[in-house]
Short mmCIF file of C-alpha atoms in Angstrom, two decimals:
data_model
loop_
_atom_site.label_atom_id
_atom_site.label_comp_id
_atom_site.label_asym_id
_atom_site.label_seq_id
_atom_site.Cartn_x
_atom_site.Cartn_y
_atom_site.Cartn_z
CA UNK V 298 21.70 2.65 -4.38
CA UNK V 299 18.45 4.69 -4.63
CA UNK V 300 18.26 7.87 -2.58
CA UNK V 301 15.53 6.57 -0.23
CA UNK V 302 17.70 3.56 0.66
CA UNK V 303 20.67 5.83 1.33
CA UNK V 304 18.54 7.64 3.90
CA UNK V 305 17.61 4.34 5.54
CA UNK V 306 21.27 3.28 5.54
CA UNK V 307 22.11 6.38 7.60
CA UNK V 308 19.89 5.11 10.43
CA UNK V 309 22.32 3.29 12.78
CA UNK V 310 19.79 0.52 13.47
CA UNK V 311 19.77 -0.49 9.78
CA UNK V 312 23.44 0.11 8.98
CA UNK V 313 24.26 -3.61 9.10
CA UNK V 314 21.62 -4.67 6.58
CA UNK V 315 22.57 -5.70 3.05
CA UNK V 316 21.22 -3.81 0.04
CA UNK V 317 18.67 -6.58 -0.60
CA UNK V 318 17.51 -6.59 3.04
CA UNK V 319 17.29 -2.81 3.00
CA UNK V 320 15.19 -2.90 -0.17
CA UNK V 321 12.90 -5.53 1.38
CA UNK V 322 12.50 -3.38 4.49
CA UNK V 323 11.76 -0.32 2.38
CA UNK V 324 8.80 -2.14 0.82
CA UNK V 325 7.29 -2.43 4.30
CA UNK V 326 7.92 1.12 5.51
CA UNK V 327 5.30 3.85 5.25
CA UNK V 328 6.79 7.31 4.84
CA UNK V 329 4.91 10.11 6.65
CA UNK V 330 5.51 13.86 6.90
CA UNK V 331 4.72 15.87 10.04
CA UNK V 332 4.76 19.65 10.35
CA UNK V 333 6.07 21.53 13.34
CA UNK V 334 3.94 21.09 16.51
CA UNK V 335 1.93 18.23 14.99
CA UNK V 336 1.22 15.35 17.41
CA UNK V 337 2.43 11.93 16.29
CA UNK V 338 0.62 10.01 19.04
CA UNK V 339 -0.77 10.56 22.55
CA UNK V 340 -0.21 8.62 25.80
CA UNK V 341 -2.48 5.66 26.61
CA UNK V 342 -3.16 4.91 22.94
CA UNK V 343 -2.71 1.37 21.69
CA UNK V 344 0.50 1.11 19.69
CA UNK V 345 0.31 -0.36 16.21
CA UNK V 346 3.64 0.83 14.76
CA UNK V 347 7.23 1.86 15.45
CA UNK V 348 8.61 5.14 14.05
CA UNK V 349 12.06 5.90 12.57
CA UNK V 350 13.07 9.55 12.15
CA UNK V 351 14.48 10.13 8.65
CA UNK V 352 14.79 13.89 9.11
CA UNK V 353 13.75 16.44 11.73
CA UNK V 354 13.32 16.31 15.50
CA UNK V 355 10.52 15.28 17.88
CA UNK V 356 9.89 15.81 21.59
CA UNK V 357 8.89 13.18 24.15
CA UNK V 358 6.70 14.59 26.92
CA UNK V 359 4.50 13.44 29.78
CA UNK V 360 1.80 15.57 31.41
CA UNK V 361 3.01 18.60 29.51
CA UNK V 362 6.65 18.22 30.62
CA UNK V 363 9.28 17.54 27.95
CA UNK V 364 11.45 14.57 28.91
CA UNK V 365 13.79 14.38 25.95
CA UNK V 366 14.12 15.07 22.24
CA UNK V 367 14.83 12.56 19.47
CA UNK V 368 16.65 13.41 16.26
CA UNK V 369 17.37 11.98 12.81
CA UNK V 370 18.39 8.32 12.94
CA UNK V 371 16.59 7.58 16.21
CA UNK V 372 13.35 5.63 16.68
CA UNK V 373 10.43 5.55 19.10
CA UNK V 374 7.18 3.70 19.82
CA UNK V 375 8.79 0.27 20.13
CA UNK V 376 7.96 -0.29 23.81
CA UNK V 377 4.20 -0.49 23.29
CA UNK V 378 4.76 -3.20 20.68
CA UNK V 379 7.36 -5.22 22.59
CA UNK V 380 5.62 -5.19 25.98
CA UNK V 381 2.00 -4.96 24.76
CA UNK V 382 1.30 -1.86 26.86
CA UNK V 383 -0.29 1.49 25.92
CA UNK V 384 1.76 4.44 24.76
CA UNK V 385 3.40 6.08 27.77
CA UNK V 386 4.20 9.53 26.38
CA UNK V 387 3.18 12.11 23.84
CA UNK V 388 5.34 12.56 20.76
CA UNK V 389 5.22 15.96 19.05
CA UNK V 390 7.20 17.27 16.07
CA UNK V 391 9.61 20.06 17.10
CA UNK V 392 10.19 20.86 13.43
CA UNK V 393 9.06 19.56 10.08
CA UNK V 394 9.83 15.83 10.04
CA UNK V 395 9.92 12.89 7.68
CA UNK V 396 9.27 9.65 9.57
CA UNK V 397 9.26 6.04 8.38
CA UNK V 398 6.59 3.88 10.04
CA UNK V 399 6.75 0.09 10.39
CA UNK V 400 3.59 -1.82 11.34
CA UNK V 401 3.53 -4.10 14.42
CA UNK V 402 3.67 -7.48 12.63
CA UNK V 403 6.37 -6.33 10.21
CA UNK V 404 8.41 -4.94 13.11
CA UNK V 405 8.15 -8.15 15.17
CA UNK V 406 9.06 -10.19 12.06
CA UNK V 407 12.11 -7.95 11.56
CA UNK V 408 13.24 -8.66 15.12
CA UNK V 409 12.76 -12.40 14.60
CA UNK V 410 14.78 -12.53 11.37
CA UNK V 411 17.52 -10.09 12.42
CA UNK V 412 18.80 -10.86 15.96
CA UNK V 413 21.31 -7.99 15.83
CA UNK V 414 18.48 -5.48 15.41
CA UNK V 415 16.52 -7.14 18.23
CA UNK V 416 19.57 -6.91 20.51
CA UNK V 417 20.12 -3.23 19.68
CA UNK V 418 16.49 -2.37 20.39
CA UNK V 419 16.56 -4.36 23.65
CA UNK V 420 19.64 -2.41 24.79
CA UNK V 421 17.95 0.82 23.74
CA UNK V 422 14.85 0.00 25.83
CA UNK V 423 16.97 -0.87 28.88
CA UNK V 424 18.86 2.42 28.54
CA UNK V 425 15.62 4.40 28.40
CA UNK V 426 14.30 2.66 31.52
CA UNK V 427 17.48 3.55 33.40
CA UNK V 428 17.33 7.16 32.23
CA UNK V 429 13.58 7.62 32.87
CA UNK V 430 12.46 5.23 35.65
CA UNK V 431 9.26 7.24 36.17
CA UNK V 432 7.88 5.86 32.90
CA UNK V 433 7.28 2.43 34.44
CA UNK V 434 5.29 3.80 37.38
CA UNK V 435 3.21 5.93 35.08
CA UNK V 436 2.07 3.04 32.91
CA UNK V 437 1.63 0.13 35.30
CA UNK V 438 -2.00 0.83 36.11
CA UNK V 439 -3.03 2.01 32.68
CA UNK V 440 -5.36 -0.44 30.94
CA UNK V 441 -4.46 -1.57 27.45
CA UNK V 442 -6.86 0.01 25.01
CA UNK V 443 -8.12 -2.11 22.15
CA UNK V 444 -9.33 -1.15 18.74
CA UNK V 445 -12.51 -3.17 19.23
CA UNK V 446 -13.84 -2.61 22.71
CA UNK V 447 -17.50 -3.52 22.91
CA UNK V 448 -18.43 -4.32 19.32
CA UNK V 449 -20.54 -2.19 17.00
CA UNK V 450 -23.76 -0.56 18.15
CA UNK V 451 -27.23 -0.98 16.62
CA UNK V 452 -26.76 1.72 13.98
CA UNK V 453 -23.37 0.30 12.99
CA UNK V 454 -24.83 -3.21 12.78
CA UNK V 455 -27.62 -1.95 10.52
CA UNK V 456 -25.00 -0.39 8.25
CA UNK V 457 -22.88 -3.57 8.31
CA UNK V 458 -25.79 -5.81 7.31
CA UNK V 459 -27.01 -3.37 4.64
CA UNK V 460 -23.48 -3.07 3.19
CA UNK V 461 -23.09 -6.87 3.15
CA UNK V 462 -26.38 -7.27 1.27
CA UNK V 463 -25.38 -4.57 -1.22
CA UNK V 464 -22.01 -6.24 -1.84
CA UNK V 465 -23.71 -9.60 -2.37
CA UNK V 466 -26.03 -8.00 -4.93
CA UNK V 467 -23.06 -6.43 -6.74
CA UNK V 468 -21.00 -9.64 -6.60
CA UNK V 469 -23.92 -11.57 -8.09
CA UNK V 470 -23.72 -9.31 -11.17
CA UNK V 471 -19.95 -9.76 -11.56
CA UNK V 472 -19.64 -13.35 -10.36
CA UNK V 473 -17.38 -14.11 -13.35
CA UNK V 474 -14.78 -11.81 -11.73
CA UNK V 475 -15.49 -12.56 -8.06
CA UNK V 476 -14.85 -16.31 -8.37
CA UNK V 477 -11.32 -16.05 -9.89
CA UNK V 478 -10.53 -13.23 -7.44
CA UNK V 479 -11.49 -15.41 -4.47
CA UNK V 480 -9.50 -18.32 -5.87
CA UNK V 481 -6.55 -15.97 -6.36
CA UNK V 482 -6.94 -14.74 -2.77
CA UNK V 483 -6.82 -18.30 -1.46
CA UNK V 484 -3.81 -19.06 -3.67
CA UNK V 485 -2.11 -15.84 -2.52
CA UNK V 486 -2.43 -16.79 1.15
CA UNK V 487 -1.08 -20.26 0.41
CA UNK V 488 1.89 -18.95 -1.61
CA UNK V 489 2.73 -15.86 0.47
CA UNK V 490 4.89 -17.80 2.99
CA UNK V 491 6.89 -19.28 0.10
CA UNK V 492 7.33 -15.82 -1.38
CA UNK V 493 8.70 -14.50 1.93
CA UNK V 494 11.22 -17.33 2.06
CA UNK V 495 12.31 -16.68 -1.53
CA UNK V 496 12.71 -12.95 -0.86
CA UNK V 497 14.65 -13.65 2.35
CA UNK V 498 16.93 -15.97 0.36
CA UNK V 499 17.85 -13.13 -2.00
CA UNK V 500 15.24 -13.24 -4.73
CA UNK V 501 13.43 -10.10 -5.82
CA UNK V 502 9.73 -9.80 -5.05
CA UNK V 503 8.83 -9.64 -8.75
CA UNK V 504 10.87 -12.75 -9.58
CA UNK V 505 9.30 -14.67 -6.69
CA UNK V 506 5.81 -13.65 -7.82
CA UNK V 507 6.54 -14.71 -11.41
CA UNK V 508 8.00 -18.05 -10.33
CA UNK V 509 5.16 -19.00 -7.98
CA UNK V 510 2.20 -17.83 -10.05
CA UNK V 511 3.85 -19.17 -13.23
CA UNK V 512 4.41 -22.57 -11.62
CA UNK V 513 0.73 -22.70 -10.63
CA UNK V 514 -0.34 -21.77 -14.16
CA UNK V 515 1.90 -24.46 -15.69
CA UNK V 516 0.58 -27.10 -13.29
CA UNK V 517 -3.01 -26.08 -14.06
CA UNK V 518 -2.51 -26.20 -17.84
CA UNK V 519 -0.73 -29.56 -17.66
CA UNK V 520 -3.51 -30.96 -15.46
CA UNK V 521 -6.16 -29.78 -17.93
CA UNK V 522 -4.27 -31.30 -20.85
CA UNK V 523 -4.00 -34.60 -19.01
CA UNK V 524 -7.57 -34.64 -17.71
CA UNK V 525 -9.33 -33.67 -20.96
CA UNK V 526 -8.37 -36.81 -22.97
CA UNK V 527 -9.25 -38.97 -19.97
CA UNK V 528 -12.70 -37.34 -19.73
CA UNK V 529 -13.35 -37.89 -23.45
CA UNK V 530 -12.13 -41.50 -23.36
CA UNK V 531 -14.16 -42.43 -20.29
CA UNK V 532 -17.31 -40.41 -20.94
CA UNK V 533 -19.32 -43.47 -21.97
CA UNK V 534 -18.19 -45.59 -19.03
CA UNK V 535 -18.86 -42.72 -16.61
CA UNK V 536 -22.35 -42.35 -18.07
CA UNK V 537 -22.95 -46.06 -17.56
CA UNK V 538 -21.57 -45.84 -14.05
CA UNK V 539 -23.81 -42.89 -13.26
CA UNK V 540 -26.84 -44.82 -14.50
CA UNK V 541 -25.71 -47.82 -12.42
CA UNK V 542 -25.43 -45.78 -9.21
CA UNK V 543 -28.70 -43.95 -9.94
CA UNK V 544 -30.44 -47.29 -10.27
CA UNK V 545 -29.00 -48.32 -6.92
CA UNK V 546 -30.25 -45.08 -5.41
CA UNK V 547 -33.70 -45.67 -6.90
CA UNK V 548 -33.82 -49.12 -5.31
CA UNK V 549 -32.75 -47.66 -1.97
CA UNK V 550 -35.42 -44.96 -2.17
CA UNK V 551 -38.00 -47.56 -3.15
CA UNK V 552 -37.05 -49.77 -0.23
CA UNK V 553 -37.11 -46.95 2.32
CA UNK V 554 -40.45 -45.64 1.03
CA UNK V 555 -41.90 -49.12 1.13
CA UNK V 556 -40.93 -49.37 4.78
CA UNK V 557 -42.51 -45.98 5.46
CA UNK V 558 -45.71 -46.94 3.60
CA UNK V 559 -45.99 -50.13 5.60
CA UNK V 560 -45.85 -48.08 8.80
CA UNK V 561 -48.03 -45.14 7.67
CA UNK V 562 -51.12 -46.14 5.71
CA UNK V 563 -51.92 -42.67 4.38
CA UNK V 564 -48.64 -42.69 2.33
CA UNK V 565 -49.88 -45.62 0.23
CA UNK V 566 -52.51 -43.46 -1.44
CA UNK V 567 -49.90 -40.87 -2.50
CA UNK V 568 -47.88 -43.44 -4.54
CA UNK V 569 -44.61 -41.81 -3.47
CA UNK V 570 -42.74 -45.04 -4.06
CA UNK V 571 -43.64 -45.29 -7.75
CA UNK V 572 -43.26 -41.54 -8.45
CA UNK V 573 -39.80 -41.14 -6.96
CA UNK V 574 -38.50 -44.35 -8.52
CA UNK V 575 -39.77 -43.23 -11.93
CA UNK V 576 -38.17 -39.79 -11.58
CA UNK V 577 -34.78 -41.23 -10.59
CA UNK V 578 -34.91 -43.70 -13.49
CA UNK V 579 -35.76 -40.96 -16.00
CA UNK V 580 -32.99 -38.74 -14.62
CA UNK V 581 -30.32 -41.42 -14.95
CA UNK V 582 -31.41 -42.56 -18.43
CA UNK V 583 -31.64 -39.07 -19.92
CA UNK V 584 -28.80 -37.43 -17.98
CA UNK V 585 -26.47 -37.36 -21.00
CA UNK V 586 -29.08 -35.89 -23.34
CA UNK V 587 -30.60 -33.31 -21.00
CA UNK V 588 -27.89 -32.29 -18.54
CA UNK V 589 -24.37 -33.31 -19.63
CA UNK V 590 -24.23 -30.82 -22.51
CA UNK V 591 -25.32 -27.95 -20.25
CA UNK V 592 -22.71 -28.87 -17.64
CA UNK V 593 -19.89 -29.02 -20.19
CA UNK V 594 -20.94 -25.74 -21.84
CA UNK V 595 -21.08 -24.09 -18.42
CA UNK V 596 -17.55 -25.28 -17.62
CA UNK V 597 -16.33 -24.02 -20.99
CA UNK V 598 -17.92 -20.63 -20.29
CA UNK V 599 -16.15 -20.37 -16.92
CA UNK V 600 -12.74 -21.52 -18.16
CA UNK V 601 -11.51 -18.11 -19.52
CA UNK V 602 -12.59 -16.44 -16.29
CA UNK V 603 -10.79 -19.01 -14.13
CA UNK V 604 -7.58 -18.47 -16.12
CA UNK V 605 -7.50 -15.00 -14.55
CA UNK V 606 -6.64 -16.63 -11.21
CA UNK V 607 -2.85 -16.93 -11.70
CA UNK V 608 -2.70 -13.42 -13.19
CA UNK V 609 -4.49 -11.88 -10.20
CA UNK V 610 -2.31 -13.95 -7.86
CA UNK V 611 0.84 -12.63 -9.53
CA UNK V 612 -0.12 -9.00 -8.92
CA UNK V 613 -1.17 -9.76 -5.34
CA UNK V 614 2.22 -11.31 -4.61
CA UNK V 615 4.14 -8.61 -6.43
CA UNK V 616 2.26 -5.47 -5.39
CA UNK V 617 0.47 -6.42 -2.18
CA UNK V 618 2.71 -4.29 0.03
CA UNK V 619 2.56 -1.39 -2.43
CA UNK V 620 -1.24 -1.48 -2.29
CA UNK V 621 -1.13 -1.33 1.50
CA UNK V 622 1.27 1.62 1.36
CA UNK V 623 -0.96 3.39 -1.18
CA UNK V 624 -4.01 2.99 1.07
CA UNK V 625 -2.05 4.22 4.08
CA UNK V 626 -0.72 7.25 2.21
CA UNK V 627 -4.28 8.44 1.52
CA UNK V 628 -5.08 8.67 5.25
CA UNK V 629 -4.32 11.71 7.48
CA UNK V 630 -1.65 11.25 10.14
CA UNK V 631 -4.12 11.29 13.04
CA UNK V 632 -5.91 8.19 11.73
CA UNK V 633 -2.89 6.43 10.32
CA UNK V 634 -2.30 3.85 13.05
CA UNK V 635 -6.00 2.96 13.10
CA UNK V 636 -5.81 2.49 9.33
CA UNK V 637 -2.81 0.18 9.70
CA UNK V 638 -4.80 -1.85 12.19
CA UNK V 639 -7.79 -1.90 9.83
CA UNK V 640 -5.73 -3.15 6.86
CA UNK V 641 -4.08 -5.77 9.04
CA UNK V 642 -7.39 -6.92 10.58
CA UNK V 643 -9.08 -7.30 7.19
CA UNK V 644 -6.09 -9.21 5.85
CA UNK V 645 -5.92 -11.40 8.95
CA UNK V 646 -9.65 -12.16 8.86
CA UNK V 647 -9.53 -13.19 5.19
CA UNK V 648 -6.34 -15.21 5.78
CA UNK V 649 -7.79 -17.09 8.76
CA UNK V 650 -11.02 -17.84 6.93
CA UNK V 651 -9.69 -18.99 3.57
CA UNK V 652 -6.54 -20.76 4.75
CA UNK V 653 -8.57 -22.31 7.56
CA UNK V 654 -11.11 -23.46 4.99
CA UNK V 655 -8.36 -25.24 3.06
CA UNK V 656 -7.03 -26.91 6.24
CA UNK V 657 -10.51 -28.05 7.26
CA UNK V 658 -11.06 -29.39 3.72
CA UNK V 659 -7.95 -31.58 4.09
CA UNK V 660 -9.05 -32.75 7.55
CA UNK V 661 -12.61 -33.49 6.39
CA UNK V 662 -11.25 -35.38 3.38
CA UNK V 663 -9.09 -37.60 5.58
CA UNK V 664 -11.78 -38.21 8.21
CA UNK V 665 -14.52 -38.89 5.67
CA UNK V 666 -12.27 -41.16 3.61
CA UNK V 667 -11.26 -43.09 6.73
CA UNK V 668 -14.90 -43.49 7.78
CA UNK V 669 -16.00 -44.61 4.31
CA UNK V 670 -13.11 -47.08 4.15
CA UNK V 671 -14.13 -48.52 7.53
CA UNK V 672 -17.71 -48.94 6.27
CA UNK V 673 -16.50 -50.71 3.11
CA UNK V 674 -17.58 -48.01 0.62
CA UNK V 675 -15.71 -48.04 -2.72
CA UNK V 676 -13.42 -45.14 -3.77
CA UNK V 677 -13.32 -43.65 -0.25
CA UNK V 678 -10.62 -41.05 -0.98
CA UNK V 679 -12.37 -39.62 -4.05
CA UNK V 680 -15.72 -39.52 -2.27
CA UNK V 681 -14.10 -37.94 0.81
CA UNK V 682 -12.62 -35.14 -1.33
CA UNK V 683 -15.95 -34.54 -3.09
CA UNK V 684 -17.80 -34.34 0.24
CA UNK V 685 -15.18 -32.00 1.77
CA UNK V 686 -15.35 -29.60 -1.19
CA UNK V 687 -19.17 -29.65 -1.19
CA UNK V 688 -19.05 -28.66 2.50
CA UNK V 689 -17.85 -25.22 1.34
CA UNK V 690 -21.56 -24.64 0.65
CA UNK V 691 -23.18 -24.26 4.09
CA UNK V 692 -26.10 -26.55 4.92
CA UNK V 693 -26.79 -27.66 1.33
CA UNK V 694 -23.27 -28.96 0.67
CA UNK V 695 -23.17 -31.63 3.40
CA UNK V 696 -26.66 -32.85 2.40
CA UNK V 697 -25.61 -33.15 -1.25
CA UNK V 698 -22.41 -34.94 -0.23
CA UNK V 699 -24.39 -37.39 1.89
CA UNK V 700 -26.76 -38.04 -1.03
CA UNK V 701 -23.84 -38.86 -3.37
CA UNK V 702 -22.22 -41.23 -0.88
CA UNK V 703 -25.59 -42.84 -0.15
CA UNK V 704 -26.04 -43.57 -3.88
CA UNK V 705 -22.68 -45.32 -4.00
CA UNK V 706 -23.34 -47.24 -0.77
CA UNK V 707 -26.80 -48.38 -1.88
CA UNK V 708 -25.31 -49.70 -5.14
CA UNK V 709 -22.31 -51.41 -3.51
CA UNK V 710 -24.45 -52.91 -0.75
CA UNK V 711 -27.99 -53.28 -2.11
CA UNK V 712 -30.67 -53.75 0.52
CA UNK V 713 -28.33 -52.85 3.41
CA UNK V 714 -30.23 -50.08 5.18
CA UNK V 715 -27.93 -50.19 8.22
CA UNK V 716 -24.99 -48.79 6.20
CA UNK V 717 -27.08 -45.71 5.35
CA UNK V 718 -27.72 -45.12 9.04
CA UNK V 719 -24.00 -45.57 9.69
CA UNK V 720 -23.23 -43.01 6.98
CA UNK V 721 -25.67 -40.56 8.58
CA UNK V 722 -23.94 -41.02 11.94
CA UNK V 723 -20.52 -40.51 10.30
CA UNK V 724 -21.61 -37.25 8.63
CA UNK V 725 -23.20 -35.94 11.84
CA UNK V 726 -20.03 -36.76 13.81
CA UNK V 727 -17.76 -34.99 11.30
CA UNK V 728 -20.02 -31.91 11.22
CA UNK V 729 -19.97 -31.76 15.04
CA UNK V 730 -16.16 -32.02 15.04
CA UNK V 731 -15.98 -29.22 12.47
CA UNK V 732 -18.38 -26.90 14.30
CA UNK V 733 -17.18 -27.45 17.87
CA UNK V 734 -13.49 -28.29 17.49
CA UNK V 735 -11.83 -27.72 14.12
CA UNK V 736 -13.44 -24.38 13.23
CA UNK V 737 -12.66 -22.75 16.62
CA UNK V 738 -9.15 -24.25 16.69
CA UNK V 739 -8.15 -23.47 13.08
CA UNK V 740 -10.19 -20.44 12.02
CA UNK V 741 -10.64 -19.13 15.55
CA UNK V 742 -13.29 -16.65 16.54
CA UNK V 743 -11.97 -13.82 14.39
CA UNK V 744 -15.34 -13.32 12.69
CA UNK V 745 -17.11 -13.06 16.07
CA UNK V 746 -20.60 -13.40 14.58
CA UNK V 747 -23.50 -14.59 16.71
CA UNK V 748 -24.93 -17.98 15.58
CA UNK V 749 -28.44 -16.51 15.17
CA UNK V 750 -27.07 -13.74 12.94
CA UNK V 751 -25.08 -16.34 11.00
CA UNK V 752 -28.23 -18.33 10.21
CA UNK V 753 -30.12 -15.18 9.25
CA UNK V 754 -27.30 -14.03 6.94
CA UNK V 755 -27.15 -17.46 5.29
CA UNK V 756 -30.84 -17.14 4.44
CA UNK V 757 -30.34 -13.57 3.16
CA UNK V 758 -27.26 -14.57 1.15
CA UNK V 759 -29.10 -17.45 -0.51
CA UNK V 760 -32.08 -15.21 -1.31
CA UNK V 761 -29.83 -12.55 -2.90
CA UNK V 762 -27.20 -14.59 -4.75
CA UNK V 763 -28.16 -18.27 -4.47
CA UNK V 764 -25.37 -20.78 -3.80
CA UNK V 765 -22.71 -18.08 -4.33
CA UNK V 766 -24.41 -15.99 -1.64
CA UNK V 767 -24.27 -18.92 0.80
CA UNK V 768 -20.51 -19.26 0.26
CA UNK V 769 -19.66 -15.54 0.28
CA UNK V 770 -21.95 -14.06 2.92
CA UNK V 771 -19.94 -14.97 6.06
CA UNK V 772 -16.45 -13.80 4.92
CA UNK V 773 -18.00 -10.61 3.51
CA UNK V 774 -19.91 -10.00 6.73
CA UNK V 775 -16.77 -10.57 8.81
CA UNK V 776 -14.71 -8.10 6.77
CA UNK V 777 -17.48 -5.48 6.65
CA UNK V 778 -17.88 -5.84 10.42
CA UNK V 779 -14.22 -4.95 10.95
CA UNK V 780 -14.59 -1.94 8.66
CA UNK V 781 -17.71 -0.82 10.51
CA UNK V 782 -16.15 -1.27 13.95
CA UNK V 783 -13.03 0.67 13.06
CA UNK V 784 -14.95 3.50 11.41
CA UNK V 785 -17.24 3.72 14.43
CA UNK V 786 -14.23 3.96 16.76
CA UNK V 787 -12.68 6.72 14.64
CA UNK V 788 -15.92 8.67 14.38
CA UNK V 789 -16.48 8.47 18.15
CA UNK V 790 -12.88 9.31 19.12
CA UNK V 791 -13.03 13.07 19.64
CA UNK V 792 -9.31 13.23 20.45
CA UNK V 793 -8.35 11.82 17.05
CA UNK V 794 -10.68 14.23 15.30
CA UNK V 795 -9.29 17.15 17.31
CA UNK V 796 -5.74 16.12 16.42
CA UNK V 797 -6.69 15.93 12.75
CA UNK V 798 -8.23 19.42 12.77
CA UNK V 799 -5.19 20.75 14.66
CA UNK V 800 -2.76 19.27 12.12
CA UNK V 801 -4.80 20.69 9.24
CA UNK V 802 -4.56 24.17 10.80
CA UNK V 803 -0.80 23.74 11.22
CA UNK V 804 -0.39 22.67 7.60
CA UNK V 805 -2.53 25.55 6.37
CA UNK V 806 -0.49 27.98 8.47
CA UNK V 807 2.77 26.55 7.12
CA UNK V 808 1.51 26.71 3.52
CA UNK V 809 0.37 30.37 3.82
CA UNK V 810 3.23 31.62 5.97
CA UNK V 811 4.78 33.87 3.28
CA UNK V 812 1.55 35.07 1.66
CA UNK V 813 0.98 38.04 3.97
CA UNK V 814 4.21 39.79 3.04
#
């Protein structure tokens, strides 16, 4: 067994874990060093982690009075996480310490999967309450502090918007890498629960990552090999079908414009009817010559880039926790818990957005397909999926989806204007369900962006990066907002800054202790 796991095994709380469980836990633990007299955390702070003493000793004090001391093998900070209350005491290192830190979500997951650990911690909390009953009275009236109290101020918002625009400009230049990375991120969030189950069942993290990302790659390659011959074999019939539906759309446009011209005399002089019909006819007849080659060459250009998706997903699954530990290790102790919150909040925001987007896509596909089937439109499931995927593009996507379905409906039911109005009502109803019910229920309000700002950022995103900007601007803005809020809190928290300067002085003093001899 590696030395670091031997140290964890010596902690009584983890003595009953198997070697595999101990190795899994070690991947989640952040190891921190504290020098003598350095403050670990203060009272009334929001707790984001629980601490396990690997070596050394710490004191627990309230209002300057030491209550007790904790030694190697003991833990602290669990009450704030279990009861969702602020820290009730100050923890200070009595000597140089090495402490393992477990983030809130990882700690609560550990309690859920290991009842014996949960029972031990529950008994430990009850014992502390009996020994120190004054702790309850000291914390009852203390408000729970939050990492995000009132939202960012004007200066922070200016920085958030400017940073979002700069990132959009950069992403536009490297879109060939951004697209597979985003696809890999979505795939990672979908596969991460399966990876956890595989690791809990005894598989190594690397093996689970290889199996899941490899399975996706195999499925993708097989699908491409099956789809390519079908595309080649049916290219001519699809071209004829496209011309057929375009002709139906031209007749629909001609009929609707004729009705408008009969009602508004000034439109007759513009000859809109003839012009639009001619343009649609030319587009359908020359689609293969003018546009099909460009579309296929564009897909061929993107194919090598998209093959990066399973590779990126593999490293996310395999090294995601190591990346989080690396980021945490680069942060001073005073800001460590805030950094854990920041990493978690960014991850949670991206997870809610992208996984929620996939769930809403499934819901929209089912609802749209059901509505199209009720209206008698052909191929309702395929059209429902196309419309749901196009809705990833804000504003423009639903309009394009409606146009495609309207072409099919006008061809299947020529001259039936009422079905077009029914389709419009169906699309409006589904969009209202998405905006007022599904989005709040599935994605939640984690992004917390005002609707007016959302519209403005859509316009800015489209101006900077086109369709890609429309799709990327809101998740980028949400993540940058969290970064800005957390940095603003840290910069305004004078106590954290004072603790950081104090710990730096202590470390400097410890490093130069023998230089004056």
